[in-house]
Amino acid sequence: MIDTHLTTVHTMPKIDLHRHLEGSLRLETLLAIALEYDITLPSDDVEGLRPFVQMMPGEPRNWQQFLSKFKILRQFYRSEKIIKRVTHEVIADAAADNVKYMELRFTPQALNNLMHCNYDQVVAWVCEATETATAEYDIEVMLILSMNRHESVEIGDQVLDAAINFADRGVVGLDLAGQEDGYSALPFRSLFERAKSEGFGVTIHAGEWAGANSVREAVEALGADRIGHGVRTFEDPSLVELLAARGTVLEICPTSNVQSGVVATFPTHPLAELYQRGVRTTINTDDPLICNVTMSAEIGQVLEHTPLTIDDVKANLMTAAQAAFLPDERRAALVSQFEAWLA
């Protein structure tokens, strides 16, 4: 990254709308939990464990390799104590990077695979840890509950029920994630219509591992306010025009897109093209552990490898503030605060 931007980017107040709790853990914490709960790992030191949970130079760049990093991570959600600890640390790490507003998403089913308790318990633990961490650090954090399109709609219904039960504890949105290629979002249509009627923001993973039609489906059929990734939108010029006209926001995660093979290289990433053609874009981290990235580093890569300038980055941050899943009055306050910070 250009040296003159190093301090500017780190000290700049930032927003992250697309960060997965399950992909943001600390390596040191994984080792500590493994020791306490007698979890067998492929290595008992940080550098030995790193290749199993983080994308490494020289590895194949495809979705199978990227998602394989979650295989070990799924073993760690074994207690209320663990879930509260990792939630607190993810928020602390974001605050240390001067992220001032974050929407942290998590999949209740993923946190519950080993414990088999009800979703309300899992969501309550994340809410409690979030409340504690935001009181300790200078950051505002809201929560998005995720479901997987390759899993049943019945699971999705339970996730939505949990979201409704915790809407007064910081849950503001619903997300459809999971294996995009081969799994249409259409079976979840009525569920997301219900979510919108309950006042939740809707974000759909699309245009990442499937093409532009997946984005169109998310927008036209599911009424998505925001699209997780959406980088393959550029494959359909009419869709680019549609998103620009509707003001649909893309939650773009450049490092993740390159590491998962969705985009070949940083210089060929379509972020700049989409932004310049009037699509409302934002810059986000996705999975800081797996991608070995922070928001500051993410922005640094954008500045170094794309035509976007620091002013363009600020415009993306303002779009993120305007797209926050907050009540109108709170969102307006967030926008005003960032206008003052970035002036």
GROMACS .gro file of C-alpha atoms in nm:
model
  343
    1MET     CA    1   0.000   0.000   0.000
    2ILE     CA    2   0.113   0.356  -0.060
    3ASP     CA    3   0.305   0.458   0.253
    4THR     CA    4   0.129   0.793   0.290
    5HIS     CA    5  -0.202   0.611   0.336
    6LEU     CA    6  -0.086   0.370   0.609
    7THR     CA    7  -0.164   0.593   0.906
    8THR     CA    8  -0.466   0.748   0.738
    9VAL     CA    9  -0.637   0.414   0.680
   10HIS     CA   10  -0.575   0.277   1.028
   11THR     CA   11  -0.690   0.590   1.207
   12MET     CA   12  -0.987   0.642   0.972
   13PRO     CA   13  -1.319   0.546   1.137
   14LYS     CA   14  -1.456   0.247   0.948
   15ILE     CA   15  -1.771   0.040   0.898
   16ASP     CA   16  -1.787  -0.333   0.834
   17LEU     CA   17  -2.128  -0.460   0.722
   18HIS     CA   18  -2.018  -0.812   0.628
   19ARG     CA   19  -1.817  -1.000   0.889
   20HIS     CA   20  -1.889  -1.360   0.992
   21LEU     CA   21  -1.836  -1.442   1.358
   22GLU     CA   22  -1.739  -1.799   1.272
   23GLY     CA   23  -1.459  -1.684   1.041
   24SER     CA   24  -1.311  -1.422   1.274
   25LEU     CA   25  -1.165  -1.615   1.569
   26ARG     CA   26  -0.813  -1.569   1.702
   27LEU     CA   27  -0.561  -1.846   1.642
   28GLU     CA   28  -0.440  -1.820   2.000
   29THR     CA   29  -0.794  -1.865   2.128
   30LEU     CA   30  -0.841  -2.180   1.922
   31LEU     CA   31  -0.537  -2.332   2.090
   32ALA     CA   32  -0.652  -2.225   2.436
   33ILE     CA   33  -1.000  -2.372   2.385
   34ALA     CA   34  -0.852  -2.694   2.244
   35LEU     CA   35  -0.635  -2.732   2.554
   36GLU     CA   36  -0.922  -2.665   2.795
   37TYR     CA   37  -1.173  -2.892   2.619
   38ASP     CA   38  -0.931  -3.161   2.504
   39ILE     CA   39  -0.991  -3.099   2.133
   40THR     CA   40  -0.741  -3.272   1.907
   41LEU     CA   41  -0.585  -3.033   1.655
   42PRO     CA   42  -0.338  -3.099   1.373
   43SER     CA   43  -0.086  -2.875   1.553
   44ASP     CA   44  -0.037  -2.738   1.904
   45ASP     CA   45   0.120  -2.407   1.801
   46VAL     CA   46  -0.009  -2.104   1.614
   47GLU     CA   47   0.204  -2.133   1.301
   48GLY     CA   48   0.141  -2.505   1.273
   49LEU     CA   49  -0.235  -2.454   1.301
   50ARG     CA   50  -0.249  -2.157   1.063
   51PRO     CA   51  -0.257  -2.353   0.730
   52PHE     CA   52  -0.557  -2.553   0.849
   53VAL     CA   53  -0.777  -2.251   0.924
   54GLN     CA   54  -0.636  -1.977   0.702
   55MET     CA   55  -0.581  -1.938   0.328
   56MET     CA   56  -0.208  -1.963   0.254
   57PRO     CA   57   0.007  -1.849  -0.040
   58GLY     CA   58   0.020  -2.109  -0.315
   59GLU     CA   59  -0.301  -2.284  -0.217
   60PRO     CA   60  -0.571  -2.352  -0.478
   61ARG     CA   61  -0.809  -2.058  -0.509
   62ASN     CA   62  -1.158  -2.211  -0.516
   63TRP     CA   63  -1.465  -2.227  -0.296
   64GLN     CA   64  -1.394  -2.585  -0.188
   65GLN     CA   65  -1.052  -2.490  -0.050
   66PHE     CA   66  -1.189  -2.175   0.112
   67LEU     CA   67  -1.477  -2.350   0.286
   68SER     CA   68  -1.251  -2.637   0.397
   69LYS     CA   69  -1.098  -2.396   0.649
   70PHE     CA   70  -1.424  -2.409   0.846
   71LYS     CA   71  -1.392  -2.785   0.902
   72ILE     CA   72  -1.175  -2.746   1.212
   73LEU     CA   73  -1.350  -2.430   1.328
   74ARG     CA   74  -1.682  -2.618   1.361
   75GLN     CA   75  -1.533  -2.824   1.646
   76PHE     CA   76  -1.501  -2.529   1.884
   77TYR     CA   77  -1.857  -2.426   1.972
   78ARG     CA   78  -1.905  -2.638   2.281
   79SER     CA   79  -2.032  -2.408   2.554
   80GLU     CA   80  -2.187  -2.077   2.647
   81LYS     CA   81  -1.845  -1.970   2.776
   82ILE     CA   82  -1.678  -2.029   2.439
   83ILE     CA   83  -1.943  -1.850   2.235
   84LYS     CA   84  -1.935  -1.548   2.465
   85ARG     CA   85  -1.555  -1.541   2.460
   86VAL     CA   86  -1.516  -1.551   2.083
   87THR     CA   87  -1.791  -1.293   2.032
   88HIS     CA   88  -1.623  -1.056   2.275
   89GLU     CA   89  -1.285  -1.101   2.106
   90VAL     CA   90  -1.419  -1.049   1.753
   91ILE     CA   91  -1.568  -0.717   1.863
   92ALA     CA   92  -1.251  -0.619   2.050
   93ASP     CA   93  -1.042  -0.688   1.739
   94ALA     CA   94  -1.270  -0.476   1.520
   95ALA     CA   95  -1.258  -0.189   1.770
   96ALA     CA   96  -0.878  -0.208   1.782
   97ASP     CA   97  -0.880  -0.151   1.404
   98ASN     CA   98  -1.094   0.162   1.455
   99VAL     CA   99  -1.409   0.004   1.316
  100LYS     CA  100  -1.679   0.224   1.469
  101TYR     CA  101  -1.987   0.041   1.340
  102MET     CA  102  -2.014  -0.329   1.255
  103GLU     CA  103  -2.292  -0.566   1.165
  104LEU     CA  104  -2.170  -0.904   1.285
  105ARG     CA  105  -2.345  -1.203   1.134
  106PHE     CA  106  -2.354  -1.558   1.259
  107THR     CA  107  -2.531  -1.884   1.181
  108PRO     CA  108  -2.714  -2.024   1.486
  109GLN     CA  109  -2.706  -2.375   1.338
  110ALA     CA  110  -2.327  -2.360   1.300
  111LEU     CA  111  -2.283  -2.254   1.663
  112ASN     CA  112  -2.524  -2.527   1.774
  113ASN     CA  113  -2.398  -2.831   1.583
  114LEU     CA  114  -2.234  -2.985   1.889
  115MET     CA  115  -2.448  -2.854   2.175
  116HIS     CA  116  -2.794  -2.924   2.031
  117CYS     CA  117  -2.965  -2.658   2.239
  118ASN     CA  118  -3.232  -2.427   2.104
  119TYR     CA  119  -3.145  -2.129   1.886
  120ASP     CA  120  -3.275  -1.880   2.141
  121GLN     CA  121  -3.003  -1.987   2.385
  122VAL     CA  122  -2.727  -1.946   2.127
  123VAL     CA  123  -2.856  -1.607   2.011
  124ALA     CA  124  -2.894  -1.490   2.372
  125TRP     CA  125  -2.527  -1.570   2.441
  126VAL     CA  126  -2.409  -1.373   2.139
  127CYS     CA  127  -2.635  -1.082   2.234
  128GLU     CA  128  -2.507  -1.078   2.592
  129ALA     CA  129  -2.143  -1.087   2.484
  130THR     CA  130  -2.208  -0.813   2.229
  131GLU     CA  131  -2.367  -0.590   2.493
  132THR     CA  132  -2.072  -0.643   2.726
  133ALA     CA  133  -1.809  -0.582   2.457
  134THR     CA  134  -1.969  -0.269   2.312
  135ALA     CA  135  -1.991  -0.123   2.662
  136GLU     CA  136  -1.617  -0.183   2.698
  137TYR     CA  137  -1.497  -0.071   2.355
  138ASP     CA  138  -1.569   0.233   2.139
  139ILE     CA  139  -1.779   0.054   1.878
  140GLU     CA  140  -2.146   0.000   1.790
  141VAL     CA  141  -2.234  -0.357   1.687
  142MET     CA  142  -2.563  -0.490   1.553
  143LEU     CA  143  -2.631  -0.855   1.470
  144ILE     CA  144  -2.749  -1.041   1.160
  145LEU     CA  145  -2.869  -1.402   1.180
  146SER     CA  146  -2.773  -1.629   0.890
  147MET     CA  147  -2.922  -1.945   0.747
  148ASN     CA  148  -2.784  -2.169   0.472
  149ARG     CA  149  -2.957  -2.218   0.140
  150HIS     CA  150  -2.828  -2.577   0.123
  151GLU     CA  151  -3.008  -2.655   0.449
  152SER     CA  152  -3.382  -2.680   0.509
  153VAL     CA  153  -3.631  -2.395   0.506
  154GLU     CA  154  -3.750  -2.531   0.842
  155ILE     CA  155  -3.412  -2.440   0.992
  156GLY     CA  156  -3.452  -2.096   0.836
  157ASP     CA  157  -3.793  -2.056   0.998
  158GLN     CA  158  -3.639  -2.131   1.337
  159VAL     CA  159  -3.364  -1.877   1.272
  160LEU     CA  160  -3.623  -1.612   1.185
  161ASP     CA  161  -3.820  -1.695   1.501
  162ALA     CA  162  -3.502  -1.642   1.706
  163ALA     CA  163  -3.438  -1.313   1.526
  164ILE     CA  164  -3.787  -1.192   1.614
  165ASN     CA  165  -3.736  -1.293   1.977
  166PHE     CA  166  -3.415  -1.089   1.999
  167ALA     CA  167  -3.505  -0.788   1.786
  168ASP     CA  168  -3.490  -0.578   2.102
  169ARG     CA  169  -3.139  -0.706   2.182
  170GLY     CA  170  -2.961  -0.588   1.865
  171VAL     CA  171  -3.068  -0.836   1.596
  172VAL     CA  172  -3.144  -0.618   1.294
  173GLY     CA  173  -3.114  -0.836   0.986
  174LEU     CA  174  -3.147  -1.177   0.824
  175ASP     CA  175  -2.900  -1.335   0.583
  176LEU     CA  176  -2.908  -1.627   0.341
  177ALA     CA  177  -2.563  -1.781   0.298
  178GLY     CA  178  -2.430  -2.130   0.226
  179GLN     CA  179  -2.361  -2.318  -0.097
  180GLU     CA  180  -2.482  -2.081  -0.366
  181ASP     CA  181  -2.409  -2.288  -0.676
  182GLY     CA  182  -2.684  -2.545  -0.723
  183TYR     CA  183  -2.914  -2.412  -0.450
  184SER     CA  184  -3.174  -2.155  -0.548
  185ALA     CA  185  -3.286  -1.894  -0.298
  186LEU     CA  186  -3.647  -1.927  -0.414
  187PRO     CA  187  -3.756  -2.184  -0.152
  188PHE     CA  188  -3.681  -1.916   0.111
  189ARG     CA  189  -3.890  -1.647  -0.057
  190SER     CA  190  -4.187  -1.647   0.183
  191LEU     CA  191  -3.952  -1.659   0.481
  192PHE     CA  192  -3.776  -1.341   0.372
  193GLU     CA  193  -4.106  -1.175   0.292
  194ARG     CA  194  -4.199  -1.245   0.654
  195ALA     CA  195  -3.863  -1.110   0.772
  196LYS     CA  196  -3.923  -0.783   0.589
  197SER     CA  197  -4.275  -0.756   0.732
  198GLU     CA  198  -4.119  -0.789   1.078
  199GLY     CA  199  -3.890  -0.494   1.001
  200PHE     CA  200  -3.562  -0.677   0.946
  201GLY     CA  201  -3.305  -0.579   0.688
  202VAL     CA  202  -3.244  -0.848   0.428
  203THR     CA  203  -2.904  -0.938   0.289
  204ILE     CA  204  -2.850  -1.234   0.057
  205HIS     CA  205  -2.520  -1.397  -0.039
  206ALA     CA  206  -2.532  -1.397  -0.419
  207GLY     CA  207  -2.309  -1.341  -0.720
  208GLU     CA  208  -2.014  -1.502  -0.546
  209TRP     CA  209  -2.002  -1.871  -0.642
  210ALA     CA  210  -2.292  -1.844  -0.885
  211GLY     CA  211  -2.345  -1.590  -1.161
  212ALA     CA  212  -2.541  -1.271  -1.213
  213ASN     CA  213  -2.876  -1.454  -1.223
  214SER     CA  214  -2.829  -1.540  -0.856
  215VAL     CA  215  -2.809  -1.168  -0.777
  216ARG     CA  216  -3.117  -1.092  -0.985
  217GLU     CA  217  -3.309  -1.365  -0.800
  218ALA     CA  218  -3.206  -1.223  -0.463
  219VAL     CA  219  -3.317  -0.872  -0.558
  220GLU     CA  220  -3.632  -0.942  -0.757
  221ALA     CA  221  -3.767  -1.248  -0.576
  222LEU     CA  222  -3.640  -1.206  -0.219
  223GLY     CA  223  -3.638  -0.826  -0.203
  224ALA     CA  224  -3.279  -0.804  -0.085
  225ASP     CA  225  -3.178  -0.463   0.052
  226ARG     CA  226  -2.814  -0.565   0.028
  227ILE     CA  227  -2.622  -0.836  -0.151
  228GLY     CA  228  -2.338  -1.025   0.016
  229HIS     CA  229  -2.052  -1.003  -0.237
  230GLY     CA  230  -2.242  -0.962  -0.568
  231VAL     CA  231  -1.917  -0.926  -0.760
  232ARG     CA  232  -2.044  -1.130  -1.058
  233THR     CA  233  -2.312  -0.867  -1.119
  234PHE     CA  234  -2.083  -0.720  -1.387
  235GLU     CA  235  -2.149  -1.027  -1.604
  236ASP     CA  236  -2.495  -0.882  -1.686
  237PRO     CA  237  -2.492  -0.512  -1.790
  238SER     CA  238  -2.871  -0.487  -1.746
  239LEU     CA  239  -2.836  -0.611  -1.389
  240VAL     CA  240  -2.574  -0.346  -1.319
  241GLU     CA  241  -2.824  -0.086  -1.438
  242LEU     CA  242  -3.100  -0.243  -1.225
  243LEU     CA  243  -2.892  -0.236  -0.905
  244ALA     CA  244  -2.783   0.122  -0.969
  245ALA     CA  245  -3.145   0.228  -1.029
  246ARG     CA  246  -3.279   0.047  -0.723
  247GLY     CA  247  -2.995   0.155  -0.497
  248THR     CA  248  -2.923  -0.203  -0.390
  249VAL     CA  249  -2.603  -0.214  -0.185
  250LEU     CA  250  -2.323  -0.465  -0.250
  251GLU     CA  251  -2.123  -0.586   0.050
  252ILE     CA  252  -1.797  -0.648  -0.133
  253CYS     CA  253  -1.514  -0.839   0.036
  254PRO     CA  254  -1.213  -0.806  -0.198
  255THR     CA  255  -0.959  -1.027  -0.019
  256SER     CA  256  -1.212  -1.305   0.026
  257ASN     CA  257  -1.313  -1.280  -0.340
  258VAL     CA  258  -0.953  -1.326  -0.453
  259GLN     CA  259  -0.871  -1.602  -0.206
  260SER     CA  260  -1.185  -1.801  -0.288
  261GLY     CA  261  -1.115  -1.777  -0.661
  262VAL     CA  262  -1.423  -1.569  -0.746
  263VAL     CA  263  -1.187  -1.301  -0.880
  264ALA     CA  264  -0.849  -1.392  -1.029
  265THR     CA  265  -0.643  -1.102  -0.891
  266PHE     CA  266  -0.686  -0.777  -0.701
  267PRO     CA  267  -0.619  -0.560  -1.009
  268THR     CA  268  -0.901  -0.739  -1.196
  269HIS     CA  269  -1.151  -0.707  -0.911
  270PRO     CA  270  -1.477  -0.547  -1.038
  271LEU     CA  271  -1.525  -0.325  -0.730
  272ALA     CA  272  -1.401  -0.011  -0.907
  273GLU     CA  273  -1.601  -0.079  -1.222
  274LEU     CA  274  -1.924  -0.137  -1.030
  275TYR     CA  275  -1.868   0.173  -0.816
  276GLN     CA  276  -1.790   0.389  -1.118
  277ARG     CA  277  -2.105   0.266  -1.295
  278GLY     CA  278  -2.326   0.388  -1.012
  279VAL     CA  279  -2.375   0.072  -0.807
  280ARG     CA  280  -2.373   0.138  -0.432
  281THR     CA  281  -2.069  -0.054  -0.309
  282THR     CA  282  -1.915  -0.108   0.033
  283ILE     CA  283  -1.586  -0.265   0.144
  284ASN     CA  284  -1.588  -0.542   0.406
  285THR     CA  285  -1.377  -0.821   0.557
  286ASP     CA  286  -1.596  -1.137   0.537
  287ASP     CA  287  -1.375  -1.374   0.743
  288PRO     CA  288  -1.075  -1.203   0.904
  289LEU     CA  289  -0.921  -1.526   1.038
  290ILE     CA  290  -0.952  -1.726   0.717
  291CYS     CA  291  -0.846  -1.433   0.499
  292ASN     CA  292  -0.583  -1.302   0.746
  293VAL     CA  293  -0.715  -0.950   0.697
  294THR     CA  294  -0.839  -0.645   0.888
  295MET     CA  295  -1.060  -0.365   0.759
  296SER     CA  296  -0.752  -0.141   0.738
  297ALA     CA  297  -0.565  -0.404   0.536
  298GLU     CA  298  -0.869  -0.456   0.314
  299ILE     CA  299  -0.887  -0.086   0.233
  300GLY     CA  300  -0.512  -0.084   0.182
  301GLN     CA  301  -0.539  -0.354  -0.083
  302VAL     CA  302  -0.812  -0.156  -0.259
  303LEU     CA  303  -0.597   0.158  -0.263
  304GLU     CA  304  -0.290  -0.027  -0.386
  305HIS     CA  305  -0.443  -0.250  -0.651
  306THR     CA  306  -0.750  -0.068  -0.787
  307PRO     CA  307  -0.807   0.280  -0.937
  308LEU     CA  308  -1.008   0.384  -0.629
  309THR     CA  309  -0.872   0.675  -0.424
  310ILE     CA  310  -0.900   0.758  -0.056
  311ASP     CA  311  -1.198   0.980  -0.142
  312ASP     CA  312  -1.364   0.685  -0.315
  313VAL     CA  313  -1.303   0.474  -0.004
  314LYS     CA  314  -1.470   0.744   0.206
  315ALA     CA  315  -1.765   0.740  -0.034
  316ASN     CA  316  -1.793   0.363   0.017
  317LEU     CA  317  -1.789   0.415   0.394
  318MET     CA  318  -2.067   0.671   0.365
  319THR     CA  319  -2.269   0.424   0.157
  320ALA     CA  320  -2.220   0.169   0.435
  321ALA     CA  321  -2.351   0.416   0.693
  322GLN     CA  322  -2.653   0.491   0.475
  323ALA     CA  323  -2.718   0.117   0.429
  324ALA     CA  324  -2.694   0.019   0.796
  325PHE     CA  325  -2.982  -0.195   0.920
  326LEU     CA  326  -3.085   0.061   1.182
  327PRO     CA  327  -3.405   0.250   1.261
  328ASP     CA  328  -3.424   0.573   1.058
  329GLU     CA  329  -3.325   0.803   1.343
  330ARG     CA  330  -3.025   0.596   1.450
  331ARG     CA  331  -2.910   0.550   1.091
  332ALA     CA  332  -2.932   0.926   1.032
  333ALA     CA  333  -2.717   0.981   1.342
  334LEU     CA  334  -2.461   0.731   1.214
  335VAL     CA  335  -2.450   0.904   0.876
  336SER     CA  336  -2.402   1.245   1.041
  337GLN     CA  337  -2.126   1.110   1.264
  338PHE     CA  338  -1.936   0.965   0.968
  339GLU     CA  339  -1.983   1.279   0.764
  340ALA     CA  340  -1.812   1.469   1.046
  341TRP     CA  341  -1.537   1.211   1.092
  342LEU     CA  342  -1.454   1.184   0.721
  343ALA     CA  343  -1.489   1.553   0.632
   0.00000   0.00000   0.00000
